[in-house]
Amino acid sequence: MNRTIFGTGIFFGALAVILGAFGAHGLEKVVDADAVNTFETGVRYQMYHAIFLLILGSMTQLKAAQKKAIYYCIVLGVFLFSFSIYFLATNSLTAFDFKSIGFITPIGGLLLISGWCMLGYRSIKYFV
């Protein structure tokens, strides 16, 4: 499980750098500044959670089942939160109206918060 968590963290981190570069150098020419800022928010949160996964994958204090639950919350949260933000920021470039599925962004946020809370709870139980 640690290899999967660590590998996902590396993937999310590399993808965040790629998407950040795209947002900074390619996207600014085709959408307005607010959309670029929105896109950058998605990138920033993806990178935060890539680092989160690298730390989670390196932890030896938690059981595999505990890590697995946290991992799934974070991965699903990144997809629902960051990727919905990417689609919403580039909405003007597509024929599909991504605003119709914008409700998934806060669901992704709740999953990210849940992952952090589970890590906090499990860590406190272990260290205290």
PDB file of C-alpha atoms in Angstrom:
ATOM      1  CA  MET A   1       0.000   0.000   0.000  1.00  0.00           C
ATOM      2  CA  ASN A   2       2.855   2.393   0.796  1.00  0.00           C
ATOM      3  CA  ARG A   3       4.190   2.094  -2.777  1.00  0.00           C
ATOM      4  CA  THR A   4       0.750   2.905  -4.183  1.00  0.00           C
ATOM      5  CA  ILE A   5       0.318   5.905  -1.895  1.00  0.00           C
ATOM      6  CA  PHE A   6       3.827   7.159  -2.595  1.00  0.00           C
ATOM      7  CA  GLY A   7       3.472   6.593  -6.344  1.00  0.00           C
ATOM      8  CA  THR A   8       0.171   8.456  -6.435  1.00  0.00           C
ATOM      9  CA  GLY A   9       1.781  11.345  -4.567  1.00  0.00           C
ATOM     10  CA  ILE A  10       4.576  11.477  -7.134  1.00  0.00           C
ATOM     11  CA  PHE A  11       2.067  11.335  -9.998  1.00  0.00           C
ATOM     12  CA  PHE A  12      -0.134  14.078  -8.520  1.00  0.00           C
ATOM     13  CA  GLY A  13       2.954  16.231  -7.852  1.00  0.00           C
ATOM     14  CA  ALA A  14       4.340  15.877 -11.377  1.00  0.00           C
ATOM     15  CA  LEU A  15       0.899  16.505 -12.866  1.00  0.00           C
ATOM     16  CA  ALA A  16       0.503  19.611 -10.697  1.00  0.00           C
ATOM     17  CA  VAL A  17       3.785  21.001 -12.051  1.00  0.00           C
ATOM     18  CA  ILE A  18       2.676  20.271 -15.638  1.00  0.00           C
ATOM     19  CA  LEU A  19      -0.762  21.804 -15.116  1.00  0.00           C
ATOM     20  CA  GLY A  20       0.748  24.779 -13.294  1.00  0.00           C
ATOM     21  CA  ALA A  21       3.050  25.458 -16.230  1.00  0.00           C
ATOM     22  CA  PHE A  22       0.125  25.095 -18.619  1.00  0.00           C
ATOM     23  CA  GLY A  23      -1.920  27.524 -16.543  1.00  0.00           C
ATOM     24  CA  ALA A  24       0.887  30.064 -16.351  1.00  0.00           C
ATOM     25  CA  HIS A  25       2.074  29.902 -19.954  1.00  0.00           C
ATOM     26  CA  GLY A  26      -0.726  28.577 -22.134  1.00  0.00           C
ATOM     27  CA  LEU A  27      -4.010  29.176 -20.434  1.00  0.00           C
ATOM     28  CA  GLU A  28      -3.525  32.890 -19.813  1.00  0.00           C
ATOM     29  CA  LYS A  29      -3.716  33.487 -23.565  1.00  0.00           C
ATOM     30  CA  VAL A  30      -7.163  31.917 -23.976  1.00  0.00           C
ATOM     31  CA  VAL A  31      -9.119  32.668 -20.769  1.00  0.00           C
ATOM     32  CA  ASP A  32      -9.449  35.679 -18.487  1.00  0.00           C
ATOM     33  CA  ALA A  33      -7.312  36.342 -15.401  1.00  0.00           C
ATOM     34  CA  ASP A  34     -10.012  35.137 -12.986  1.00  0.00           C
ATOM     35  CA  ALA A  35     -10.138  31.774 -14.740  1.00  0.00           C
ATOM     36  CA  VAL A  36      -6.338  31.472 -14.552  1.00  0.00           C
ATOM     37  CA  ASN A  37      -6.466  32.234 -10.805  1.00  0.00           C
ATOM     38  CA  THR A  38      -9.181  29.635 -10.362  1.00  0.00           C
ATOM     39  CA  PHE A  39      -7.104  27.089 -12.295  1.00  0.00           C
ATOM     40  CA  GLU A  40      -4.080  27.881 -10.111  1.00  0.00           C
ATOM     41  CA  THR A  41      -6.166  27.184  -7.004  1.00  0.00           C
ATOM     42  CA  GLY A  42      -6.826  23.676  -8.290  1.00  0.00           C
ATOM     43  CA  VAL A  43      -3.115  23.185  -8.990  1.00  0.00           C
ATOM     44  CA  ARG A  44      -2.127  24.462  -5.552  1.00  0.00           C
ATOM     45  CA  TYR A  45      -4.516  22.101  -3.741  1.00  0.00           C
ATOM     46  CA  GLN A  46      -3.422  19.191  -5.904  1.00  0.00           C
ATOM     47  CA  MET A  47       0.214  19.862  -4.989  1.00  0.00           C
ATOM     48  CA  TYR A  48      -0.606  20.172  -1.280  1.00  0.00           C
ATOM     49  CA  HIS A  49      -2.243  16.781  -1.394  1.00  0.00           C
ATOM     50  CA  ALA A  50       0.565  15.249  -3.456  1.00  0.00           C
ATOM     51  CA  ILE A  51       2.890  16.175  -0.595  1.00  0.00           C
ATOM     52  CA  PHE A  52       0.303  14.863   1.871  1.00  0.00           C
ATOM     53  CA  LEU A  53       0.362  11.488   0.086  1.00  0.00           C
ATOM     54  CA  LEU A  54       4.172  11.384   0.093  1.00  0.00           C
ATOM     55  CA  ILE A  55       4.133  11.887   3.851  1.00  0.00           C
ATOM     56  CA  LEU A  56       1.309   9.382   4.357  1.00  0.00           C
ATOM     57  CA  GLY A  57       3.151   6.772   2.286  1.00  0.00           C
ATOM     58  CA  SER A  58       6.264   7.294   4.403  1.00  0.00           C
ATOM     59  CA  MET A  59       4.520   6.925   7.762  1.00  0.00           C
ATOM     60  CA  THR A  60       5.086   3.706   9.649  1.00  0.00           C
ATOM     61  CA  GLN A  61       2.880   4.547  12.615  1.00  0.00           C
ATOM     62  CA  LEU A  62      -0.455   3.835  10.910  1.00  0.00           C
ATOM     63  CA  LYS A  63      -1.894   0.474   9.958  1.00  0.00           C
ATOM     64  CA  ALA A  64      -2.429  -0.325   6.282  1.00  0.00           C
ATOM     65  CA  ALA A  65      -6.220  -0.225   6.621  1.00  0.00           C
ATOM     66  CA  GLN A  66      -6.054   3.228   8.220  1.00  0.00           C
ATOM     67  CA  LYS A  67      -3.796   4.518   5.462  1.00  0.00           C
ATOM     68  CA  LYS A  68      -6.070   3.025   2.821  1.00  0.00           C
ATOM     69  CA  ALA A  69      -9.131   4.928   4.064  1.00  0.00           C
ATOM     70  CA  ILE A  70      -7.172   8.197   4.198  1.00  0.00           C
ATOM     71  CA  TYR A  71      -5.673   7.517   0.759  1.00  0.00           C
ATOM     72  CA  TYR A  72      -9.062   6.966  -0.871  1.00  0.00           C
ATOM     73  CA  CYS A  73     -10.479  10.151   0.654  1.00  0.00           C
ATOM     74  CA  ILE A  74      -7.541  12.200  -0.593  1.00  0.00           C
ATOM     75  CA  VAL A  75      -7.405  10.706  -4.095  1.00  0.00           C
ATOM     76  CA  LEU A  76     -11.139  11.008  -4.672  1.00  0.00           C
ATOM     77  CA  GLY A  77     -11.076  14.464  -3.112  1.00  0.00           C
ATOM     78  CA  VAL A  78      -8.322  15.639  -5.461  1.00  0.00           C
ATOM     79  CA  PHE A  79     -10.205  14.337  -8.482  1.00  0.00           C
ATOM     80  CA  LEU A  80     -13.500  15.897  -7.464  1.00  0.00           C
ATOM     81  CA  PHE A  81     -12.047  19.155  -6.145  1.00  0.00           C
ATOM     82  CA  SER A  82      -9.042  20.031  -8.290  1.00  0.00           C
ATOM     83  CA  PHE A  83     -10.198  18.471 -11.539  1.00  0.00           C
ATOM     84  CA  SER A  84     -13.635  20.066 -11.315  1.00  0.00           C
ATOM     85  CA  ILE A  85     -11.883  23.396 -10.783  1.00  0.00           C
ATOM     86  CA  TYR A  86      -9.773  22.779 -13.897  1.00  0.00           C
ATOM     87  CA  PHE A  87     -12.907  22.110 -15.916  1.00  0.00           C
ATOM     88  CA  LEU A  88     -14.761  25.087 -14.452  1.00  0.00           C
ATOM     89  CA  ALA A  89     -11.827  27.420 -15.156  1.00  0.00           C
ATOM     90  CA  THR A  90     -11.670  26.279 -18.779  1.00  0.00           C
ATOM     91  CA  ASN A  91     -15.453  26.158 -19.207  1.00  0.00           C
ATOM     92  CA  SER A  92     -15.411  28.854 -21.897  1.00  0.00           C
ATOM     93  CA  LEU A  93     -13.203  26.647 -24.095  1.00  0.00           C
ATOM     94  CA  THR A  94     -15.607  23.710 -24.322  1.00  0.00           C
ATOM     95  CA  ALA A  95     -19.081  23.039 -25.623  1.00  0.00           C
ATOM     96  CA  PHE A  96     -20.079  21.271 -22.386  1.00  0.00           C
ATOM     97  CA  ASP A  97     -21.209  23.521 -19.534  1.00  0.00           C
ATOM     98  CA  PHE A  98     -19.167  22.314 -16.567  1.00  0.00           C
ATOM     99  CA  LYS A  99     -21.081  24.660 -14.269  1.00  0.00           C
ATOM    100  CA  SER A 100     -23.822  22.026 -14.291  1.00  0.00           C
ATOM    101  CA  ILE A 101     -21.525  19.654 -12.390  1.00  0.00           C
ATOM    102  CA  GLY A 102     -19.941  22.327 -10.192  1.00  0.00           C
ATOM    103  CA  PHE A 103     -21.634  20.805  -7.143  1.00  0.00           C
ATOM    104  CA  ILE A 104     -18.932  18.126  -7.030  1.00  0.00           C
ATOM    105  CA  THR A 105     -16.244  20.678  -6.080  1.00  0.00           C
ATOM    106  CA  PRO A 106     -17.429  21.044  -2.460  1.00  0.00           C
ATOM    107  CA  ILE A 107     -17.897  17.270  -2.209  1.00  0.00           C
ATOM    108  CA  GLY A 108     -14.240  16.920  -3.168  1.00  0.00           C
ATOM    109  CA  GLY A 109     -13.360  19.540  -0.564  1.00  0.00           C
ATOM    110  CA  LEU A 110     -15.229  17.575   2.104  1.00  0.00           C
ATOM    111  CA  LEU A 111     -13.312  14.438   1.158  1.00  0.00           C
ATOM    112  CA  LEU A 112     -10.014  16.306   1.454  1.00  0.00           C
ATOM    113  CA  ILE A 113     -11.037  17.631   4.862  1.00  0.00           C
ATOM    114  CA  SER A 114     -12.089  14.119   5.877  1.00  0.00           C
ATOM    115  CA  GLY A 115      -8.686  12.740   4.891  1.00  0.00           C
ATOM    116  CA  TRP A 116      -6.920  15.382   6.978  1.00  0.00           C
ATOM    117  CA  CYS A 117      -9.225  14.732   9.945  1.00  0.00           C
ATOM    118  CA  MET A 118      -8.690  10.970   9.724  1.00  0.00           C
ATOM    119  CA  LEU A 119      -4.928  11.473   9.631  1.00  0.00           C
ATOM    120  CA  GLY A 120      -5.144  13.824  12.596  1.00  0.00           C
ATOM    121  CA  TYR A 121      -7.341  11.445  14.582  1.00  0.00           C
ATOM    122  CA  ARG A 122      -5.160   8.417  13.869  1.00  0.00           C
ATOM    123  CA  SER A 123      -1.965  10.355  14.587  1.00  0.00           C
ATOM    124  CA  ILE A 124      -3.236  11.736  17.883  1.00  0.00           C
ATOM    125  CA  LYS A 125      -4.357   8.259  18.925  1.00  0.00           C
ATOM    126  CA  TYR A 126      -0.891   6.932  18.123  1.00  0.00           C
ATOM    127  CA  PHE A 127       1.254   9.733  19.553  1.00  0.00           C
ATOM    128  CA  VAL A 128      -0.778  10.586  22.647  1.00  0.00           C
TER     129      VAL A 128
END
